[in-house]
Amino acid sequence: MNRTPSAGMDPARFVDALIENPAGVFSSDLPAPSTDQALFVQRIGRHGPRLVDLFLTLYKNRADARKWLKRLFTIMAESWDRRSDELRTLDRAREVDPSWFQSEKMVGGVLYVDLFSDNLANLFEHIAYFKELDLTYLHLMPIFSVPHGDSDGGYAVSSYRAVNADLGTMKELTELARVLRGEGISLVLDFVFNHTSNEHEWARRARAGDPVYQEFYHTFTDRTLPDQYERHLREIFPTVRRGNFSWDEKMRRWVWTTFNSFQWDLNYVNPAVFCAMAEEMLYLANAGVEVLRLDAVAFIWKEMGTTCENLAGAHDIIRAFNAVARIAAPSLLFKSEAIVHPDQVLSYVAPEECPLSYNPMLMALIWEAAATRETRLLEHAVKKRARLPEGCSWVNYLRCHDDIGWTFDDEDARQLGIDPAAHRRFLNAFYTGNHPGSFARGVPFQYNPDTGDLRVSGTLASLAGLEQALDADDPVLIQMAVRRIMMMRSIMLSVGGIPLIYIGDEWGMLNDYTYLSDPTKVSDSRWVHRSRKKWHLQRSYSDPAALEWRFFNGLKEMIGLRKNLPALRNGGMEHFWTGNPHLFAYLRQAEEQQLLIVANFSEHGQVVSRDRLSGFPEEAVFFDHIGKTHHPAAADLALAPYQYMWLEVRDVR
Ligand code: GLC
């Protein structure tokens, strides 16, 4: 008897058997694992019981839970049937080498297709550029169909199956994924699964009064429940709209909208929503997407009387999606986007949930240390919170398309005698240019007058001082800004995890204030750091006098170094205490290689005194891969302003 649902067995009976006795379904009659069908069945054997368990836990109060579970297995089987041979081969390769993304060879880039190359068709011509930067991971910001005008930078998706017509077609996207894969580059896209746009087919039907689709969202006839929920909720975009609910005149109902009023939160309490979104997810996987960035993970599950952030249900939903992927698109990898308290960020990172995660705490604290020229908060936090479970990896970044929020732990700050609220006020003032002596040119984002909360927009170069230095035409300040940027990059590339370059930063792009004259962008200052690629500057990459050249080639060189230092493979980083409050240092180790990485966050020279290096053999010599110089371990180690060193410990006995 063939038990593979995709090979003809009635999925309902198959799932019944699976629910009754998961192990029993696989105890006999397994086809030889040489066929793809057999592999699919094996994967159900491995991950199906977990999926069933999660699904029935999530939907324990729903009488129709089993019906939807059967539907889910049918979706997986159908999707598997449609999966291409090439992707099935990739599935097997990733199962054999599940730690592929932890390699020191991994380097990521992220870009907006329209701002980078106008459309997908032109993007093909720039693959050589990605190769020049040695990228192995390319994240395209949301490219699906969206409402006209403001679409929150593409995060209001109207269809997960249609590319925005201005950018191209699904066929081009699939082809791009294939071509990139041939070049050793994994395509990364967002899975915007917390909400759809109010123009998505489901929302249209809900607005037209269809109760089935009204149940796809959280809708309310009056304010009673919204007001009760609201007591415990944060506001994410308070300058555009207060509260978390929007009135839809057509539907004559309130609808839950955590972000903008045109982004309707999906109702995962309804198993139909889980199944529908699983189908969309597998569609993207079959188009060749290798990594999905799970957008806004913290918000997907809501319960009255809670903050509706980071709830157990959110984790169960992601774990269930993960199990679906392991069965029907095993090479698909999840990356979590949780810009929340550092402990909560960690809670999403697990092989069965999101093996990859942005590292917002490291990002924010690098900027914190750049402002204060002191590294104690950064050190304290990484000592406590840098370690990830086995088989997982950080995605380290300095800038992305979003704002910077000061997501450090208040207790960490207090332990160091820092008042967290006052410190956040200082950082906001510093980075929005309202602090005397600040080098930064940032722009405020989403000031909340009730809480005083504020976040910051701006490009890497403008926040790190280059814009101000260029305006002042001051060679010393320019020099300092360049060195500061390079030093920060050095950490991103060496601290452990996938470094992610926000494309444009590789040549030092400055803030672009043209968004102020665009009515669809003016109320969202994040557009200041989302600017059009200035291809004409590419000529300066070969002009040694140009700043662009220094940034681009400096980065290329550092990437080249990273790729040849096995100690920079994912692994752990061990904080190294230099005794100097302006330095940030850590050890990286793999097999025979040990690296001591040191970065100077101040514009003055700093020293690691020799007694701090006494853990290394006295005869040892450090070879600095960055400066190509040797330093005896028995002497003080001196660093110039903003200098960074990647010191390989070489014992010369
Ligand atoms: C994520 C995105 C952000 C977007 C929000 C709503 O946080 O990074 O740009 O505004 O989700 O989708």
XYZ file of C-alpha atoms and ligand atoms in Angstrom:
665
model
C 0.000 0.000 0.000
C 1.323 3.412 -0.889
C 0.947 5.757 2.036
C 2.155 8.900 0.326
C -0.690 11.373 0.145
C 0.798 12.901 -2.965
C 0.950 9.497 -4.592
C -2.732 8.949 -4.497
C -3.624 7.987 -0.916
C -6.596 9.858 0.413
C -4.985 12.621 2.482
C -7.877 12.609 4.918
C -7.278 8.957 5.787
C -3.572 9.503 5.890
C -3.897 12.373 8.347
C -6.440 10.480 10.435
C -3.904 7.722 10.815
C -1.190 10.251 11.591
C -3.252 11.918 14.282
C -4.200 8.604 15.877
C -0.765 7.108 15.915
C 2.001 9.146 14.302
C 4.693 6.507 14.731
C 2.453 3.725 13.460
C 1.888 5.359 10.102
C 5.529 4.999 9.319
C 6.275 1.678 10.903
C 5.654 -0.382 7.798
C 5.281 -0.276 4.066
C 7.734 2.570 3.609
C 8.809 2.817 0.010
C 12.563 2.691 -0.547
C 13.995 6.118 0.305
C 15.520 6.359 -3.136
C 12.509 8.091 -4.618
C 11.390 11.653 -4.025
C 7.993 10.385 -2.895
C 9.637 8.239 -0.287
C 11.693 11.170 0.907
C 8.532 13.193 1.302
C 6.984 10.440 3.395
C 10.130 10.172 5.461
C 9.998 13.889 6.129
C 6.415 13.604 7.249
C 7.611 10.843 9.520
C 10.245 13.132 10.972
C 8.308 16.384 11.257
C 4.643 15.430 10.894
C 4.072 14.432 14.527
C 5.499 17.789 15.683
C 3.296 19.622 13.219
C 0.192 17.713 14.278
C 0.949 18.402 17.890
C 1.485 22.132 17.349
C -1.592 22.471 15.180
C -3.859 20.681 17.599
C -2.461 22.736 20.480
C -3.016 25.991 18.640
C -6.519 25.068 17.566
C -7.627 22.979 20.523
C -10.733 25.108 20.934
C -11.827 24.704 17.344
C -14.180 21.926 16.416
C -12.910 22.079 12.836
C -9.210 21.726 13.741
C -8.851 18.254 12.188
C -10.561 19.328 9.008
C -7.994 22.100 8.583
C -5.134 19.813 9.498
C -6.137 17.530 6.665
C -6.313 20.501 4.368
C -2.783 21.440 5.457
C -1.427 18.014 4.547
C -3.103 18.241 1.176
C -1.500 21.647 0.626
C 1.918 20.225 1.486
C 1.467 17.216 -0.765
C 0.308 19.323 -3.688
C 3.104 21.785 -3.197
C 5.666 18.985 -3.040
C 4.301 17.547 -6.268
C 4.945 20.884 -7.930
C 8.446 21.395 -6.525
C 11.084 21.416 -9.247
C 13.816 18.797 -9.507
C 16.418 21.481 -9.006
C 14.869 22.557 -5.713
C 14.435 18.956 -4.611
C 18.148 18.474 -5.209
C 18.834 21.575 -3.126
C 16.571 20.162 -0.397
C 18.696 17.055 -0.176
C 21.938 19.056 -0.195
C 20.775 21.249 2.669
C 19.660 18.251 4.683
C 23.126 16.760 4.289
C 24.785 20.071 5.242
C 22.351 21.871 7.539
C 25.010 24.307 8.742
C 25.694 25.687 5.253
C 24.681 29.210 6.297
C 27.210 29.295 9.140
C 30.185 29.369 6.817
C 32.665 32.254 6.960
C 32.042 32.496 3.215
C 28.515 33.818 3.795
C 27.996 37.522 3.111
C 24.601 39.148 2.662
C 23.269 42.170 0.839
C 19.825 43.765 0.916
C 18.289 46.195 -1.557
C 15.131 47.714 -3.000
C 14.764 46.543 -6.590
C 13.246 49.815 -7.833
C 15.895 51.974 -6.166
C 18.733 49.708 -7.244
C 17.962 48.774 -10.833
C 14.410 50.046 -11.541
C 13.130 46.514 -12.090
C 13.896 42.804 -11.923
C 14.883 42.565 -15.578
C 17.748 45.017 -15.022
C 18.817 43.307 -11.835
C 20.221 40.400 -13.849
C 22.796 42.798 -15.291
C 24.106 43.585 -11.840
C 24.887 40.055 -10.754
C 28.533 40.799 -11.551
C 28.347 43.606 -8.980
C 27.097 41.177 -6.328
C 29.888 38.807 -7.275
C 32.415 41.593 -6.946
C 31.239 42.104 -3.380
C 31.309 38.330 -2.934
C 27.685 38.152 -1.803
C 26.157 34.740 -1.164
C 22.795 35.970 0.153
C 20.653 38.583 -1.524
C 17.575 39.976 0.172
C 15.205 41.836 -2.117
C 12.923 44.143 -0.185
C 9.208 43.404 -0.733
C 8.447 43.161 -4.429
C 4.889 41.934 -4.499
C 1.796 43.742 -5.609
C 0.815 46.543 -3.228
C -1.668 49.422 -3.085
C -0.724 52.526 -5.043
C 0.825 55.348 -3.069
C 2.002 54.501 0.424
C 2.546 50.761 0.821
C 4.930 50.905 3.790
C 7.821 50.216 1.441
C 6.073 47.129 0.061
C 5.079 45.693 3.460
C 1.384 45.947 2.611
C 1.069 42.932 0.329
C -1.973 42.623 -1.935
C -0.909 39.296 -3.432
C 1.901 36.923 -2.515
C 1.752 35.482 -6.009
C 2.066 38.555 -8.183
C 5.158 40.706 -8.442
C 4.403 44.425 -8.454
C 3.885 45.113 -12.173
C 6.266 48.081 -12.022
C 9.048 45.719 -10.994
C 8.476 42.674 -13.155
C 6.814 39.303 -13.190
C 6.758 36.104 -11.191
C 8.507 34.421 -14.113
C 11.402 36.857 -13.850
C 11.593 36.352 -10.123
C 11.740 32.573 -10.503
C 14.386 32.913 -13.171
C 16.373 35.311 -11.007
C 16.303 32.866 -8.096
C 17.632 30.153 -10.420
C 20.382 32.290 -11.935
C 21.479 33.585 -8.537
C 21.622 30.043 -7.187
C 23.879 29.117 -10.099
C 26.180 31.918 -8.957
C 26.211 30.705 -5.366
C 23.796 33.388 -4.141
C 20.690 32.475 -2.142
C 17.601 34.570 -2.797
C 15.990 35.981 0.342
C 12.509 37.479 0.423
C 10.145 38.654 3.100
C 7.264 36.587 4.317
C 4.970 39.403 5.417
C 2.673 37.139 7.352
C 1.404 39.329 10.176
C -0.811 41.338 7.859
C -1.976 41.804 4.288
C -2.854 45.062 2.608
C -6.477 46.170 2.710
C -6.530 45.451 -1.034
C -5.634 41.773 -0.755
C -8.358 39.515 -2.144
C -9.186 38.314 1.378
C -9.579 41.885 2.621
C -11.676 42.829 -0.405
C -14.034 39.973 0.332
C -14.158 40.902 3.990
C -15.001 44.462 3.050
C -17.697 43.182 0.727
C -19.307 41.573 3.778
C -18.197 37.950 3.391
C -18.124 36.569 6.975
C -15.646 33.820 6.033
C -13.079 36.452 5.099
C -13.993 38.781 7.926
C -12.769 35.934 10.098
C -9.396 36.187 8.322
C -8.828 39.440 10.179
C -9.588 40.779 13.640
C -12.702 42.853 13.030
C -15.105 44.430 15.522
C -18.458 46.115 15.133
C -17.767 48.610 17.922
C -14.975 49.834 20.190
C -15.745 47.637 23.193
C -13.110 44.984 22.549
C -10.590 47.258 20.811
C -10.660 49.552 23.843
C -10.051 46.621 26.162
C -7.150 45.363 24.059
C -5.754 48.841 23.656
C -5.066 49.181 27.399
C -2.061 46.867 27.075
C -0.808 47.579 23.552
C 2.158 49.587 22.324
C 1.860 51.970 19.416
C 4.249 51.227 16.583
C 3.627 54.129 14.210
C 2.169 56.818 16.532
C 2.914 59.778 14.287
C 0.796 58.433 11.442
C -2.068 57.132 13.511
C -2.801 56.612 17.178
C -3.852 53.235 18.499
C -3.910 49.804 16.901
C -7.324 49.717 15.227
C -8.693 51.394 12.112
C -12.284 52.002 11.088
C -13.192 50.615 7.683
C -16.125 52.540 6.366
C -16.997 50.021 3.671
C -17.088 47.085 6.096
C -18.466 49.277 8.865
C -16.133 47.561 11.296
C -12.981 48.248 13.232
C -10.029 46.197 12.091
C -6.781 45.430 13.916
C -3.920 47.304 12.254
C -0.712 47.170 14.296
C 1.182 49.191 11.687
C -0.566 51.411 9.127
C -4.331 51.532 8.705
C -3.948 49.817 5.307
C -2.072 46.845 6.851
C -4.679 44.466 8.275
C -3.445 41.988 10.879
C -4.268 38.388 10.038
C -6.250 36.382 12.549
C -4.203 33.244 13.261
C -6.761 32.030 15.780
C -8.553 30.907 12.646
C -6.914 27.722 11.260
C -8.074 28.679 7.760
C -5.633 31.591 7.950
C -2.754 29.332 8.909
C -3.529 27.019 5.985
C -3.948 29.855 3.512
C -0.656 31.429 4.552
C 1.143 28.054 4.521
C 0.041 27.754 0.915
C 1.454 31.195 0.093
C 4.686 30.358 1.873
C 5.166 27.149 -0.096
C 4.390 29.003 -3.289
C 7.307 31.350 -2.558
C 9.534 28.402 -1.685
C 8.704 26.728 -4.985
C 9.573 29.947 -6.812
C 13.102 29.361 -5.541
C 13.296 31.568 -2.467
C 15.853 29.996 -0.131
C 15.493 32.191 2.944
C 12.324 33.807 4.198
C 12.595 36.813 6.451
C 9.637 36.423 8.780
C 8.375 39.955 9.135
C 7.098 41.336 12.443
C 7.062 37.932 14.187
C 6.329 39.430 17.591
C 2.787 40.493 16.708
C 1.180 37.471 15.090
C -0.734 36.128 18.094
C -3.102 38.215 20.215
C -4.701 37.570 23.584
C -6.857 39.908 25.633
C -5.136 41.384 28.656
C -1.623 40.967 27.238
C 0.675 43.211 25.202
C -0.077 40.892 22.260
C 3.637 40.669 21.599
C 5.875 37.593 21.800
C 3.089 35.323 23.054
C 3.473 31.541 23.146
C 1.005 31.298 20.262
C 3.355 33.337 18.054
C 6.123 30.814 18.669
C 3.788 27.886 17.987
C 2.659 29.424 14.709
C 6.241 29.918 13.529
C 7.222 26.430 14.652
C 4.278 25.003 12.770
C 5.266 26.918 9.621
C 8.793 25.633 10.125
C 7.545 22.021 10.277
C 5.525 22.634 7.106
C 8.686 23.837 5.394
C 10.756 20.900 6.639
C 8.233 18.548 5.023
C 7.392 20.248 1.750
C 10.333 22.597 1.055
C 13.141 21.402 3.332
C 15.798 23.789 2.081
C 13.752 26.819 3.069
C 15.329 28.668 5.970
C 13.622 31.146 8.296
C 15.074 34.354 9.596
C 13.219 36.181 12.325
C 12.609 39.891 12.387
C 11.924 40.545 16.051
C 12.896 44.057 16.990
C 11.983 43.664 20.634
C 13.698 43.221 23.996
C 16.956 41.249 23.571
C 15.647 38.277 25.568
C 12.583 38.126 23.352
C 14.750 38.324 20.234
C 16.543 35.205 21.463
C 13.287 33.389 22.136
C 12.609 33.042 18.388
C 15.991 31.561 17.568
C 16.007 27.765 17.394
C 16.509 25.206 14.618
C 12.782 24.326 14.800
C 11.740 27.977 14.769
C 14.033 30.561 13.149
C 17.627 29.384 12.745
C 18.550 32.899 11.624
C 17.792 36.166 13.355
C 18.629 39.801 12.955
C 20.880 40.958 15.788
C 19.254 44.287 16.714
C 20.902 44.464 20.130
C 24.404 44.318 18.685
C 23.456 46.862 16.043
C 21.996 49.316 18.550
C 24.857 48.913 21.007
C 27.526 49.451 18.360
C 25.848 52.810 17.728
C 25.582 53.392 21.466
C 29.314 52.785 21.880
C 30.070 55.010 18.889
C 28.204 57.856 20.583
C 29.650 57.394 24.077
C 33.093 56.163 22.938
C 32.674 53.591 25.689
C 32.015 49.908 25.216
C 30.843 48.765 28.633
C 27.144 48.388 27.784
C 28.028 46.591 24.560
C 30.418 44.269 26.403
C 28.017 43.590 29.234
C 25.219 42.750 26.814
C 27.204 40.482 24.504
C 28.616 38.583 27.454
C 25.079 37.809 28.554
C 23.257 37.510 25.265
C 25.441 36.787 22.241
C 25.246 33.017 22.401
C 22.735 31.215 20.211
C 21.577 27.617 20.255
C 23.556 25.132 18.185
C 22.686 25.270 14.497
C 21.604 28.928 14.569
C 23.179 32.120 13.417
C 22.931 35.864 13.800
C 22.515 38.191 10.882
C 24.684 41.155 11.845
C 24.022 44.561 10.397
C 24.780 48.204 11.016
C 21.902 49.636 9.031
C 18.832 48.242 7.371
C 15.753 49.808 5.779
C 14.224 50.480 9.222
C 14.903 52.940 12.007
C 17.234 52.361 14.960
C 15.555 51.766 18.310
C 17.573 51.500 21.516
C 16.787 47.882 22.310
C 19.075 47.241 25.224
C 18.003 45.740 28.519
C 17.205 48.332 31.191
C 18.591 46.115 33.935
C 21.903 45.735 32.050
C 22.121 49.524 31.973
C 21.254 49.927 35.656
C 23.875 47.377 36.664
C 26.420 49.699 35.077
C 24.996 52.770 36.792
C 23.335 54.019 33.612
C 19.795 55.414 33.816
C 18.131 53.646 30.854
C 15.519 56.325 30.096
C 17.986 59.192 30.334
C 20.454 57.241 28.229
C 17.879 56.671 25.490
C 17.105 60.389 25.536
C 20.808 61.119 25.183
C 21.188 58.666 22.276
C 18.194 60.101 20.470
C 19.515 63.622 20.924
C 22.969 62.531 19.814
C 21.800 60.828 16.654
C 19.353 63.507 15.631
C 22.063 66.142 15.896
C 20.649 67.721 19.056
C 23.582 67.016 21.297
C 26.524 69.417 21.381
C 29.546 67.896 19.687
C 27.578 65.121 18.016
C 28.956 63.912 14.696
C 25.639 62.359 13.584
C 23.029 63.547 11.108
C 19.993 61.408 11.834
C 16.307 62.171 11.516
C 13.720 61.485 14.251
C 11.262 58.655 13.590
C 7.881 58.101 15.266
C 8.071 60.384 18.269
C 5.401 59.369 20.767
C 4.455 62.401 22.866
C 2.813 60.218 25.539
C 5.794 57.993 26.231
C 8.622 60.169 24.913
C 9.720 57.224 22.727
C 11.650 58.081 19.619
C 13.653 56.147 17.069
C 16.227 57.321 14.542
C 16.541 57.184 10.752
C 19.662 57.839 8.684
C 22.304 56.081 6.605
C 25.380 54.457 8.041
C 27.626 57.212 6.665
C 25.421 60.121 7.779
C 24.900 58.701 11.263
C 28.608 57.957 11.577
C 29.613 61.552 10.853
C 30.463 61.688 7.173
C 27.667 64.025 6.110
C 28.542 66.610 8.724
C 32.264 66.285 8.006
C 31.755 66.751 4.267
C 29.512 69.762 4.841
C 32.182 71.272 7.054
C 34.773 70.324 4.435
C 37.035 69.282 7.276
C 39.633 66.673 6.271
C 40.258 65.567 9.849
C 36.570 64.986 10.535
C 36.210 63.197 7.192
C 39.101 60.967 8.102
C 37.542 60.205 11.489
C 34.170 59.393 9.952
C 35.742 57.049 7.402
C 37.715 55.258 10.089
C 34.663 55.031 12.358
C 32.639 53.431 9.571
C 35.365 50.931 8.713
C 35.757 50.020 12.392
C 32.037 49.375 12.766
C 32.080 47.238 9.627
C 34.943 45.226 11.015
C 32.741 44.141 13.913
C 29.835 43.255 11.633
C 32.140 41.022 9.592
C 33.996 39.287 12.372
C 31.738 38.938 15.407
C 30.024 35.708 14.321
C 27.081 35.292 11.966
C 26.150 36.477 8.492
C 27.154 40.094 7.851
C 24.398 41.940 6.011
C 25.289 44.956 3.898
C 22.554 47.468 3.236
C 23.330 48.116 -0.411
C 24.448 51.706 -0.855
C 26.442 51.574 2.377
C 29.219 49.771 0.524
C 30.119 53.092 -1.104
C 29.119 55.295 1.828
C 25.758 56.673 0.722
C 24.546 59.749 2.581
C 21.036 60.685 3.672
C 18.709 61.535 0.816
C 16.213 64.227 1.758
C 14.179 64.095 -1.460
C 11.520 62.020 0.332
C 10.361 65.284 1.916
C 8.822 66.359 -1.366
C 7.069 63.058 -2.047
C 3.584 63.030 -0.471
C 3.603 59.210 -0.230
C 6.847 59.234 1.763
C 7.017 62.502 3.639
C 5.471 61.170 6.843
C 7.950 58.284 7.067
C 11.514 59.452 7.731
C 12.913 55.977 7.024
C 12.952 57.051 3.374
C 15.926 59.273 4.196
C 18.071 56.141 4.136
C 16.285 54.435 1.257
C 17.775 56.186 -1.698
C 18.294 55.459 -5.361
C 21.548 53.753 -6.268
C 23.842 56.335 -7.791
C 25.371 54.206 -10.487
C 27.338 57.139 -11.899
C 29.475 56.990 -8.758
C 30.614 53.538 -9.719
C 33.301 55.175 -11.810
C 34.933 56.438 -8.636
C 35.455 52.896 -7.335
C 38.624 52.912 -9.387
C 39.731 56.410 -8.375
C 42.006 56.043 -5.349
C 41.295 59.646 -4.320
C 37.539 59.102 -4.081
C 35.799 58.268 -0.834
C 33.569 55.785 -2.630
C 36.698 53.894 -3.631
C 37.923 53.713 -0.057
C 34.589 52.428 1.188
C 33.948 49.961 -1.593
C 37.423 48.509 -1.815
C 37.937 48.605 1.934
C 34.828 46.494 2.338
C 35.800 44.143 -0.467
C 39.170 43.562 1.115
C 37.646 42.868 4.501
C 35.178 40.425 2.975
C 38.065 38.702 1.187
C 39.889 38.370 4.492
C 36.818 37.043 6.283
C 36.381 34.336 3.678
C 39.883 33.059 4.290
C 39.802 32.943 8.063
C 38.129 29.751 9.272
C 38.054 31.165 12.827
C 35.330 33.529 11.576
C 32.970 30.675 10.854
C 29.747 31.139 12.786
C 30.729 29.504 16.088
C 30.853 31.371 19.332
C 32.595 34.586 20.165
C 34.194 34.971 23.521
C 34.382 38.429 24.934
C 37.931 39.532 25.759
C 38.396 42.048 28.539
C 41.040 44.594 27.533
C 40.747 46.718 30.659
C 40.359 49.758 28.408
C 36.808 51.221 28.389
C 37.118 52.464 24.792
C 37.990 49.112 23.255
C 35.754 46.230 22.269
C 37.508 42.894 21.889
C 36.674 39.237 21.442
C 38.253 35.930 20.571
C 37.221 33.789 17.637
C 38.456 30.271 17.324
C 38.216 27.346 14.955
C 40.406 24.293 14.928
C 43.958 25.553 14.854
C 43.185 29.194 14.301
C 42.666 31.759 17.032
C 41.871 35.396 16.380
C 41.806 38.281 18.794
C 39.683 41.067 17.327
C 40.049 44.530 18.819
C 38.217 47.730 17.882
C 38.876 51.231 19.172
C 35.677 53.258 19.562
C 37.458 56.511 20.327
C 39.103 59.249 18.288
C 42.164 58.948 20.487
C 44.865 56.325 20.494
C 44.292 53.528 23.025
C 46.388 50.778 24.536
C 45.804 47.223 25.698
C 48.432 46.838 28.354
C 50.670 43.785 28.135
C 49.432 42.296 31.418
C 45.973 41.944 29.826
C 47.589 39.796 27.156
C 49.280 37.520 29.655
C 46.923 34.675 28.738
C 48.839 34.315 25.470
C 52.276 32.647 25.444
C 54.960 35.238 26.030
C 56.720 34.295 22.825
C 53.548 34.555 20.775
C 53.288 37.047 18.011
C 50.039 38.546 16.777
C 49.707 38.975 13.060
C 47.199 41.693 12.199
C 45.397 40.626 9.031
C 44.047 44.152 8.594
C 47.253 46.183 8.920
C 49.541 43.309 7.819
C 51.789 43.966 10.789
C 53.243 41.837 13.590
C 52.920 42.621 17.296
C 54.685 40.757 20.076
C 52.263 39.489 22.708
C 54.757 40.473 25.378
C 54.392 44.195 24.643
C 51.579 46.730 25.009
C 49.230 46.741 22.046
C 48.633 50.266 20.752
C 45.667 51.209 18.578
C 45.331 54.434 16.616
C 42.002 56.362 16.643
C 39.224 54.036 15.463
C 41.746 51.392 14.546
C 40.626 47.766 14.415
C 42.799 44.710 14.332
C 42.161 41.110 13.403
C 45.053 39.513 15.245
C 45.938 35.944 14.519
C 47.763 34.445 17.422
C 50.925 32.813 16.147
C 53.130 30.970 18.529
C 56.700 31.238 17.358
C 58.333 28.931 19.851
C 8.786 45.232 9.708
C 9.479 45.932 8.563
C 9.052 47.357 8.530
C 7.557 47.404 8.348
C 6.833 46.554 9.389
C 5.427 46.297 8.995
O 9.142 45.753 10.928
O 10.872 45.822 8.697
O 9.689 48.064 7.511
O 7.136 48.722 8.464
O 7.415 45.280 9.529
O 5.343 45.338 7.984
